[in-house]
């Protein structure tokens, strides 16, 4: 597509539910990144992929968070047993082999 | 520890006057530096980037930034502010998170630019 897309744009869920956030990168981009942005803060790195391989997940806050990119294109960030502190904007970015990161519009997650 | 510090959480200027958004970084090597802008309800957009070429970097919409290694600074400037410049601006460094070996970005906390008519 023309840019990075994310869905849903807004997600409201109850504490304890699982959520899956989707990122569709720019076609042909090798690398895909996930970030989390709390209100009033800058985005913080979570994890990233080159093709389908997860290269670094050091930014994932705990084992309730996981991500996959099985075919090297679309990626899903899953949060299990959501907690109120998980409420944030979740941003995805993609990058060509040697270029800058292009960001999607983000998914606003609210955990009640 | 490596870090990015944006010195002002809010900056207010009048339309037509110069803009200065300040950023300092801490790094043990020459980093790649970026400025991103975030307009309300929109995604992050790259304004400009520094990758060890010319120290004065020109970006979109009339913005520019100068890399000063001696001062560990990468301040963003614009000669004349426009109402459409009102947004959140992030100073960003590449490759500084604990995982290492990749281009994950480390963002500053952001500066909210307010343009007075």
XYZ file of N, CA and C in Angstrom:
687
model
N 0.815 -1.201 0.000
C 0.000 0.000 0.000
C 0.850 1.253 0.000
N 0.189 2.389 0.044
C 0.886 3.655 -0.049
C 1.638 3.980 1.224
N 1.136 3.517 2.356
C 1.784 3.810 3.617
C 1.571 2.670 4.586
N 2.072 2.858 5.803
C 1.856 1.873 6.853
C 0.429 2.023 7.388
N -0.278 0.920 7.488
C -1.628 0.988 8.056
C -1.700 0.127 9.306
N -2.554 0.538 10.210
C -2.740 -0.192 11.458
C -4.228 -0.340 11.734
N -4.584 -1.466 12.316
C -5.981 -1.665 12.686
C -6.063 -2.470 13.970
N -7.104 -2.225 14.780
C -8.023 -1.102 14.613
C -7.354 0.214 14.968
N -7.970 1.331 14.639
C -7.418 2.624 15.036
C -7.673 2.886 16.507
N -8.796 2.393 17.005
C -9.156 2.537 18.415
C -9.656 1.192 18.925
N -9.215 0.851 20.151
C -9.666 -0.399 20.755
C -9.918 -0.152 22.228
N -11.138 -0.447 22.654
C -11.498 -0.364 24.064
C -11.795 -1.776 24.525
N -11.154 -2.196 25.595
C -11.338 -3.551 26.084
C -11.416 -3.549 27.603
N -11.889 -4.630 28.144
C -11.978 -4.758 29.593
C -10.728 -5.454 30.119
N -10.361 -5.092 31.290
C -9.200 -5.709 31.938
C -9.333 -7.224 31.938
N -8.238 -7.897 31.592
C -8.246 -9.352 31.567
C -8.472 -9.952 30.193
N -8.958 -9.129 29.245
C -9.174 -9.626 27.888
C -7.876 -9.586 27.099
N -7.809 -10.414 26.071
C -6.677 -10.390 25.147
C -7.005 -9.460 23.975
N -5.984 -8.793 23.459
C -6.176 -7.956 22.276
C -5.090 -8.261 21.247
N -5.435 -8.081 19.982
C -4.487 -8.270 18.887
C -4.488 -7.022 18.024
N -3.337 -6.437 17.848
C -3.187 -5.217 17.068
C -2.425 -5.559 15.792
N -2.930 -5.026 14.695
C -2.374 -5.412 13.403
C -1.617 -4.270 12.755
N -0.531 -4.628 12.077
C 0.246 -3.652 11.317
C 0.493 -4.188 9.922
N 0.177 -3.361 8.937
C 0.405 -3.711 7.538
C 1.474 -2.747 6.999
N 2.705 -3.207 6.818
C 3.787 -2.283 6.448
C 3.729 -1.880 4.978
N 4.594 -0.979 4.620
C 4.735 -0.599 3.219
C 5.257 -1.813 2.451
N 4.667 -2.057 1.318
C 5.003 -3.232 0.534
C 6.505 -3.283 0.233
N 7.112 -4.435 0.521
C 8.525 -4.620 0.231
C 9.470 -4.190 1.331
N 8.943 -3.542 2.371
C 9.828 -3.127 3.467
C 10.269 -4.346 4.271
N 11.574 -4.399 4.523
C 12.181 -5.557 5.177
C 11.925 -5.546 6.683
N 12.086 -4.378 7.279
C 12.047 -4.290 8.739
C 10.729 -3.705 9.212
N 10.272 -4.231 10.348
C 9.027 -3.755 10.944
C 9.264 -3.595 12.427
N 8.812 -2.453 12.975
C 9.060 -2.091 14.375
C 7.737 -1.831 15.087
N 7.700 -2.170 16.356
C 6.577 -1.816 17.219
C 7.077 -0.897 18.330
N 6.272 0.147 18.600
C 6.551 1.098 19.672
C 5.283 1.296 20.494
N 5.479 1.730 21.736
C 4.351 2.097 22.593
C 4.564 3.526 23.066
N 3.499 4.316 22.987
C 3.584 5.717 23.376
C 2.540 6.026 24.434
N 3.020 6.294 25.638
C 2.110 6.706 26.710
C 1.767 8.181 26.523
N 0.686 8.602 27.133
C 0.224 9.982 26.999
C 1.291 10.947 27.498
N 1.633 11.925 26.674
C 2.615 12.929 27.071
C 4.052 12.486 26.986
N 4.275 11.311 26.398
C 5.638 10.784 26.272
C 5.951 10.508 24.808
N 7.245 10.287 24.541
C 7.629 9.847 23.209
C 7.447 8.344 23.083
N 7.379 7.835 21.859
C 7.256 6.389 21.664
C 8.462 5.649 22.245
N 8.213 4.445 22.747
C 9.272 3.592 23.277
C 9.312 2.288 22.497
N 10.510 1.876 22.123
C 10.716 0.667 21.341
C 10.214 -0.575 22.084
N 9.531 -1.456 21.351
C 9.082 -2.734 21.912
C 9.846 -3.905 21.300
N 9.759 -4.018 19.954
C 10.362 -5.152 19.279
C 10.483 -4.844 17.795
N 11.293 -5.652 17.084
C 11.344 -5.461 15.645
C 11.667 -6.761 14.919
N 11.320 -6.774 13.635
C 11.508 -7.931 12.759
C 12.296 -7.527 11.519
N 13.125 -8.436 11.067
C 13.633 -8.393 9.705
C 13.008 -9.577 8.982
N 12.267 -9.283 7.917
C 11.456 -10.317 7.267
C 10.578 -10.973 8.340
N 10.592 -12.275 8.474
C 9.709 -12.922 9.454
C 10.408 -13.172 10.795
N 11.680 -12.874 10.862
C 12.447 -13.186 12.069
C 12.414 -12.025 13.068
N 12.033 -12.365 14.293
C 12.043 -11.364 15.358
C 13.485 -11.179 15.826
N 14.018 -9.998 15.605
C 15.431 -9.753 15.857
C 15.710 -9.319 17.290
N 14.771 -8.620 17.873
C 14.998 -8.074 19.205
C 13.649 -7.846 19.860
N 13.461 -8.388 21.034
C 12.213 -8.162 21.770
C 12.501 -7.627 23.157
N 13.641 -6.978 23.285
C 14.075 -6.507 24.597
C 13.163 -5.423 25.169
N 12.395 -4.752 24.321
C 11.529 -3.686 24.793
C 10.153 -4.141 25.249
N 9.817 -5.395 25.006
C 8.518 -5.902 25.461
C 8.499 -5.890 26.989
N 7.496 -5.290 27.611
C 7.539 -5.072 29.063
C 7.433 -6.339 29.893
N 6.744 -7.352 29.424
C 6.615 -8.609 30.166
C 6.095 -9.691 29.219
N 5.921 -10.890 29.745
C 5.577 -12.014 28.870
C 4.114 -12.017 28.431
N 3.322 -11.031 28.845
C 1.965 -10.921 28.313
C 1.975 -10.345 26.889
N 3.095 -9.737 26.535
C 3.238 -9.111 25.217
C 3.992 -10.055 24.282
N 3.470 -10.217 23.078
C 4.163 -11.010 22.065
C 3.869 -10.429 20.695
N 4.717 -10.747 19.743
C 4.521 -10.255 18.385
C 4.968 -11.325 17.400
N 4.344 -11.285 16.235
C 4.740 -12.216 15.177
C 4.598 -11.552 13.826
N 5.308 -12.096 12.869
C 5.263 -11.620 11.476
C 5.518 -12.844 10.599
N 4.578 -13.786 10.581
C 4.836 -15.123 10.041
C 5.249 -15.180 8.573
N 4.784 -14.254 7.756
C 5.118 -14.308 6.340
C 5.975 -13.128 5.914
N 6.527 -12.450 6.894
C 7.426 -11.348 6.572
C 6.737 -10.107 6.060
N 5.425 -10.007 6.277
C 4.709 -8.808 5.849
C 3.901 -8.258 7.018
N 2.633 -8.657 7.123
C 1.770 -8.182 8.202
C 2.285 -8.708 9.538
N 2.163 -7.857 10.547
C 2.569 -8.243 11.896
C 1.411 -8.041 12.862
N 1.396 -8.875 13.897
C 0.391 -8.761 14.949
C 1.089 -8.654 16.290
N 0.692 -7.642 17.058
C 1.137 -7.499 18.441
C -0.019 -7.948 19.324
N 0.239 -8.925 20.177
C -0.798 -9.474 21.034
C -0.484 -9.166 22.484
N -1.509 -8.703 23.187
C -1.385 -8.466 24.622
C -2.398 -9.365 25.306
N -1.901 -10.247 26.138
C -2.786 -11.169 26.867
C -3.134 -10.593 28.241
N -4.330 -10.927 28.695
C -4.766 -10.533 30.053
C -4.462 -9.045 30.293
N -5.054 -8.217 29.473
C -4.726 -6.792 29.515
C -4.945 -6.189 30.896
N -4.141 -5.185 31.194
C -4.233 -4.429 32.435
C -4.379 -2.953 32.087
N -4.874 -2.173 33.042
C -5.106 -0.756 32.780
C -3.816 -0.043 32.369
N -2.693 -0.453 32.912
C -1.422 0.183 32.578
C -0.981 -0.087 31.137
N -1.664 -0.998 30.449
C -1.353 -1.244 29.041
C -1.967 -0.187 28.123
N -2.841 0.639 28.652
C -3.480 1.677 27.845
C -2.418 2.626 27.289
N -2.425 2.800 25.977
C -1.413 3.629 25.313
C -1.719 3.658 23.826
N -0.922 4.436 23.106
C -0.940 4.391 21.649
C 0.138 3.401 21.223
N -0.227 2.447 20.390
C 0.736 1.466 19.892
C 1.026 1.802 18.430
N 2.298 2.029 18.151
C 2.699 2.484 16.817
C 3.561 1.436 16.127
N 3.351 1.333 14.856
C 4.117 0.431 14.018
C 4.877 1.269 12.990
N 6.066 0.824 12.631
C 6.845 1.491 11.590
C 7.501 0.430 10.719
N 7.723 0.777 9.458
C 8.460 -0.134 8.584
C 9.579 0.609 7.882
N 10.551 -0.158 7.445
C 11.749 0.426 6.858
C 12.249 -0.465 5.732
N 12.684 0.168 4.677
C 13.336 -0.575 3.606
C 14.716 -1.014 4.085
N 15.445 -1.703 3.261
C 16.714 -2.303 3.658
C 17.675 -1.285 4.265
N 17.748 -0.113 3.706
C 18.632 0.919 4.246
C 17.938 2.259 4.107
N 17.027 2.522 5.001
C 16.265 3.767 4.908
C 15.723 4.181 6.245
N 14.857 5.148 6.204
C 14.266 5.635 7.436
C 12.968 4.911 7.733
N 12.543 5.021 8.980
C 11.316 4.363 9.401
C 10.110 5.246 9.075
N 9.103 4.607 8.515
C 7.840 5.276 8.233
C 6.802 4.719 9.190
N 6.084 5.636 9.836
C 5.161 5.237 10.889
C 3.727 5.177 10.395
N 2.982 4.261 10.985
C 1.554 4.195 10.770
C 0.832 5.155 11.701
N -0.507 5.229 11.586
C -1.292 6.172 12.389
C -1.445 5.755 13.850
N -1.138 4.503 14.152
C -1.231 4.034 15.531
C -2.576 3.423 15.875
N -2.570 2.621 16.941
C -3.801 2.081 17.535
C -3.877 2.598 18.955
N -4.973 3.297 19.256
C -5.187 3.787 20.616
C -5.889 2.697 21.417
N -5.187 2.127 22.391
C -5.755 1.062 23.230
C -6.160 1.636 24.582
N -7.389 1.382 24.960
C -7.884 1.775 26.269
C -8.365 0.525 26.994
N -7.804 0.283 28.158
C -8.197 -0.873 28.972
C -8.986 -0.356 30.173
N -10.233 -0.790 30.249
C -11.100 -0.298 31.330
C -10.976 -1.146 32.593
N 24.895 6.040 30.681
C 23.729 5.630 29.908
C 23.475 6.629 28.790
N 23.019 6.101 27.657
C 22.723 6.975 26.519
C 21.308 7.500 26.638
N 21.097 8.744 26.165
C 19.783 9.348 26.321
C 19.576 10.492 25.345
N 18.334 10.897 25.230
C 17.953 12.066 24.446
C 17.149 12.980 25.363
N 17.494 14.247 25.397
C 16.786 15.198 26.248
C 16.275 16.364 25.425
N 14.971 16.551 25.447
C 14.386 17.749 24.842
C 14.160 18.738 25.971
N 14.776 19.882 25.851
C 14.912 20.795 26.984
C 13.631 21.549 27.316
N 12.691 21.603 26.405
C 11.450 22.334 26.630
C 10.262 21.437 26.324
N 9.329 21.332 27.254
C 8.133 20.541 26.981
C 7.144 21.335 26.119
N 7.155 22.671 26.239
C 6.290 23.534 25.440
C 7.099 24.737 24.964
N 6.872 25.131 23.708
C 7.451 26.354 23.163
C 6.331 27.114 22.464
N 6.219 28.406 22.773
C 5.190 29.241 22.163
C 5.855 30.398 21.429
N 5.533 30.566 20.148
C 6.084 31.660 19.349
C 4.944 32.304 18.570
N 5.185 33.520 18.131
C 4.214 34.198 17.285
C 4.435 33.819 15.828
N 3.351 33.805 15.071
C 3.460 33.510 13.649
C 4.419 34.497 12.993
N 5.318 33.968 12.159
C 6.278 34.812 11.466
C 7.595 35.010 12.197
N 7.691 34.546 13.419
C 8.939 34.679 14.194
C 9.707 33.362 14.158
N 11.011 33.383 14.511
C 11.807 32.149 14.439
C 11.400 31.112 15.479
N 11.670 29.856 15.110
C 11.406 28.724 15.998
C 12.730 28.076 16.378
N 12.869 27.737 17.663
C 14.027 26.986 18.149
C 13.530 25.909 19.107
N 13.738 24.659 18.746
C 13.409 23.537 19.613
C 14.721 22.834 19.966
N 14.997 22.720 21.253
C 16.309 22.275 21.678
C 16.343 20.778 21.991
N 17.469 20.165 21.635
C 17.668 18.734 21.874
C 19.126 18.467 22.184
N 19.378 17.724 23.250
C 20.715 17.246 23.571
C 20.704 15.729 23.651
N 21.796 15.131 23.279
C 21.891 13.675 23.313
C 23.144 13.279 24.089
N 23.118 12.061 24.525
C 24.279 11.474 25.177
C 24.588 10.158 24.487
N 25.810 10.027 23.946
C 26.162 8.814 23.220
C 27.668 8.621 23.236
N 28.093 7.376 23.254
C 29.521 7.074 23.255
C 30.084 6.974 21.838
N 29.264 7.170 20.846
C 29.712 7.119 19.459
C 28.882 8.112 18.663
N 29.208 8.308 17.408
C 28.448 9.252 16.590
C 27.115 8.631 16.182
N 26.048 9.159 16.695
C 24.746 8.551 16.426
C 24.116 9.063 15.131
N 23.051 8.418 14.719
C 22.145 8.985 13.726
C 21.055 9.720 14.487
N 20.740 10.921 14.051
C 19.776 11.764 14.760
C 18.658 12.178 13.822
N 17.465 12.303 14.369
C 16.282 12.613 13.587
C 15.404 13.610 14.346
N 14.577 14.309 13.597
C 13.438 15.024 14.152
C 12.183 14.510 13.447
N 11.193 14.117 14.275
C 9.890 13.711 13.775
C 8.851 14.701 14.279
N 7.779 14.871 13.509
C 6.681 15.741 13.903
C 5.391 14.915 13.965
N 4.565 15.250 14.928
C 3.290 14.550 15.096
C 2.182 15.589 15.184
N 1.372 15.646 14.145
C 0.210 16.522 14.175
C -0.939 15.806 14.865
N -1.885 16.549 15.434
C -2.991 15.920 16.161
C -3.702 14.871 15.321
N -3.882 13.700 15.924
C -4.619 12.602 15.294
C -3.973 12.111 14.002
N -2.683 12.324 13.883
C -1.972 11.834 12.706
C -0.733 11.068 13.138
N -0.145 10.340 12.199
C 1.051 9.567 12.496
C 2.293 10.431 12.564
N 3.388 9.823 12.918
C 4.673 10.506 13.002
C 5.264 10.689 11.599
N 5.744 11.896 11.337
C 6.327 12.199 10.040
C 7.770 12.644 10.215
N 8.661 12.101 9.393
C 10.068 12.484 9.462
C 10.252 13.893 8.906
N 10.883 14.758 9.710
C 11.217 16.114 9.270
C 12.579 16.154 8.603
N 13.563 15.543 9.286
C 14.929 15.544 8.765
C 15.749 14.509 9.535
N 16.933 14.186 8.971
C 17.810 13.238 9.650
C 19.273 13.589 9.420
N 20.091 13.264 10.387
C 21.541 13.439 10.318
C 22.186 12.057 10.415
N 23.064 11.760 9.436
C 23.734 10.459 9.451
C 25.212 10.613 9.132
N 25.872 11.544 9.792
C 27.324 11.764 9.723
C 27.800 12.346 8.407
N 26.935 12.965 7.656
C 27.359 13.694 6.463
C 27.469 15.176 6.853
N 26.822 16.061 6.162
C 26.869 17.476 6.494
C 26.256 17.725 7.864
N 26.864 18.597 8.642
C 26.367 18.832 9.990
C 25.112 19.698 10.007
N 24.888 20.487 8.963
C 23.654 21.261 8.853
C 22.711 20.497 7.931
N 21.591 20.105 8.484
C 20.659 19.258 7.751
C 19.392 20.039 7.450
N 18.978 20.026 6.216
C 17.734 20.701 5.825
C 16.624 19.665 5.674
N 15.453 20.027 6.205
C 14.328 19.111 6.135
C 13.162 19.706 5.389
N 12.006 19.119 5.627
C 10.805 19.588 4.944
C 10.220 20.806 5.649
N 9.377 21.527 4.916
C 8.630 22.656 5.482
C 9.523 23.755 6.056
N 10.742 23.890 5.539
C 11.603 24.989 5.949
C 12.379 24.761 7.238
N 12.276 23.581 7.831
C 13.004 23.271 9.054
C 14.434 22.845 8.739
N 15.329 23.121 9.664
C 16.680 22.616 9.568
C 17.231 22.373 10.967
N 18.298 21.578 11.044
C 18.917 21.270 12.325
C 20.422 21.172 12.129
N 21.150 21.548 13.165
C 22.600 21.505 13.095
C 23.145 20.550 14.152
N 23.954 19.588 13.707
C 24.604 18.653 14.605
C 25.883 19.293 15.139
N 25.972 19.437 16.453
C 27.166 20.005 17.080
C 27.706 18.978 18.064
N 28.753 18.298 17.625
C 29.304 17.228 18.454
C 29.874 17.767 19.764
N 30.519 18.918 19.699
C 31.160 19.480 20.900
C 30.125 19.832 21.966
N 28.919 20.144 21.521
C 27.855 20.500 22.460
C 26.852 19.356 22.633
N 27.064 18.266 21.943
C 26.111 17.124 21.908
C 24.687 17.621 21.734
N 24.521 18.507 20.753
C 23.200 19.074 20.511
C 22.753 18.853 19.073
N 21.450 18.916 18.877
C 20.840 18.764 17.550
C 19.561 19.588 17.555
N 19.694 20.885 17.688
C 18.542 21.785 17.802
C 17.845 21.980 16.462
N 16.531 22.080 16.512
C 15.698 22.273 15.314
C 15.313 23.739 15.196
N 15.443 24.306 14.016
C 15.115 25.715 13.810
C 14.300 25.913 12.539
N 13.600 27.055 12.535
C 12.874 27.498 11.350
C 12.852 29.018 11.404
N 13.150 29.696 10.298
C 13.262 31.161 10.344
C 11.943 31.862 10.645
N 10.837 31.300 10.149
C 9.559 31.994 10.280
C 8.446 30.968 10.503
N 7.826 31.038 11.667
C 6.796 30.054 12.018
C 5.502 30.306 11.262
N 4.832 29.212 10.951
C 3.526 29.269 10.303
C 2.528 28.550 11.194
N 1.283 28.956 11.084
C 0.253 28.348 11.944
C 0.219 26.828 11.799
N 0.492 26.344 10.598
C 0.434 24.900 10.355
C 1.586 24.138 11.021
N 2.547 24.862 11.599
C 3.659 24.204 12.291
C 3.276 23.743 13.696
N 2.136 24.152 14.180
C 1.701 23.754 15.521
C 1.550 22.242 15.586
N 2.335 21.604 16.460
C 2.372 20.138 16.534
C 3.299 19.730 17.674
N 3.461 18.414 17.829
C 4.420 17.859 18.784
C 5.659 17.441 17.998
N 6.829 17.807 18.499
C 8.084 17.516 17.803
C 8.953 16.615 18.680
N 9.502 15.584 18.060
C 10.320 14.617 18.785
C 11.732 14.575 18.217
N 12.706 14.696 19.103
C 14.102 14.472 18.758
C 14.394 12.993 18.983
N 15.090 12.371 18.066
C 15.207 10.912 18.075
C 16.640 10.502 17.758
N 17.105 9.457 18.439
C 18.422 8.893 18.169
C 18.255 7.438 17.778
N 19.105 6.981 16.888
C 18.998 5.614 16.411
C 19.991 4.716 17.106
N 19.500 3.481 17.421
C 20.401 2.432 17.862
C 20.873 2.557 19.288
N 20.083 3.210 20.163
C 20.564 3.439 21.515
C 19.846 2.604 22.567
N 18.966 1.715 22.151
C 18.275 0.931 23.171
C 19.133 -0.253 23.581
N 18.769 -0.905 24.646
C 19.638 -1.897 25.255
C 19.875 -3.098 24.367
N 18.946 -3.388 23.445
C 19.101 -4.563 22.591
C 20.309 -4.470 21.688
N 20.558 -3.301 21.169
C 21.721 -3.091 20.324
C 21.615 -3.740 18.972
N 22.454 -3.330 18.070
C 22.603 -3.999 16.786
C 21.506 -3.737 15.794
N 20.712 -2.711 16.003
C 19.627 -2.481 15.045
C 19.259 -1.007 15.055
N 18.229 -0.671 14.321
C 17.854 0.734 14.166
C 16.601 1.091 14.924
N 16.389 0.478 16.055
C 15.297 0.929 16.896
C 15.562 2.349 17.333
N 14.552 3.152 17.342
C 14.685 4.572 17.638
C 14.414 4.846 19.110
N 15.194 5.763 19.679
C 14.948 6.246 21.034
C 14.454 7.678 20.931
N 13.234 7.913 21.404
C 12.584 9.221 21.289
C 12.787 10.051 22.544
N 12.905 11.364 22.362
C 12.774 12.275 23.478
C 11.320 12.367 23.893
N 11.054 13.123 24.946
C 9.693 13.197 25.473
C 8.800 14.129 24.662
N 9.392 14.883 23.749
C 8.602 15.721 22.862
C 8.528 17.167 23.320
N 8.376 18.055 22.347
C 8.155 19.480 22.605
C 6.899 19.894 21.862
N 5.969 20.464 22.595
C 4.725 20.928 21.995
C 4.921 22.355 21.504
N 4.832 22.549 20.204
C 5.021 23.875 19.606
C 3.676 24.552 19.412
N 3.540 25.719 20.019
C 2.315 26.509 19.938
C 2.610 27.754 19.117
N 1.763 28.040 18.154
C 1.942 29.214 17.309
C 0.847 30.224 17.639
N 1.244 31.387 18.084
C 0.291 32.447 18.405
C 0.010 33.286 17.156
N -1.247 33.622 16.894
C -1.558 34.425 15.697
C -1.051 35.856 15.809
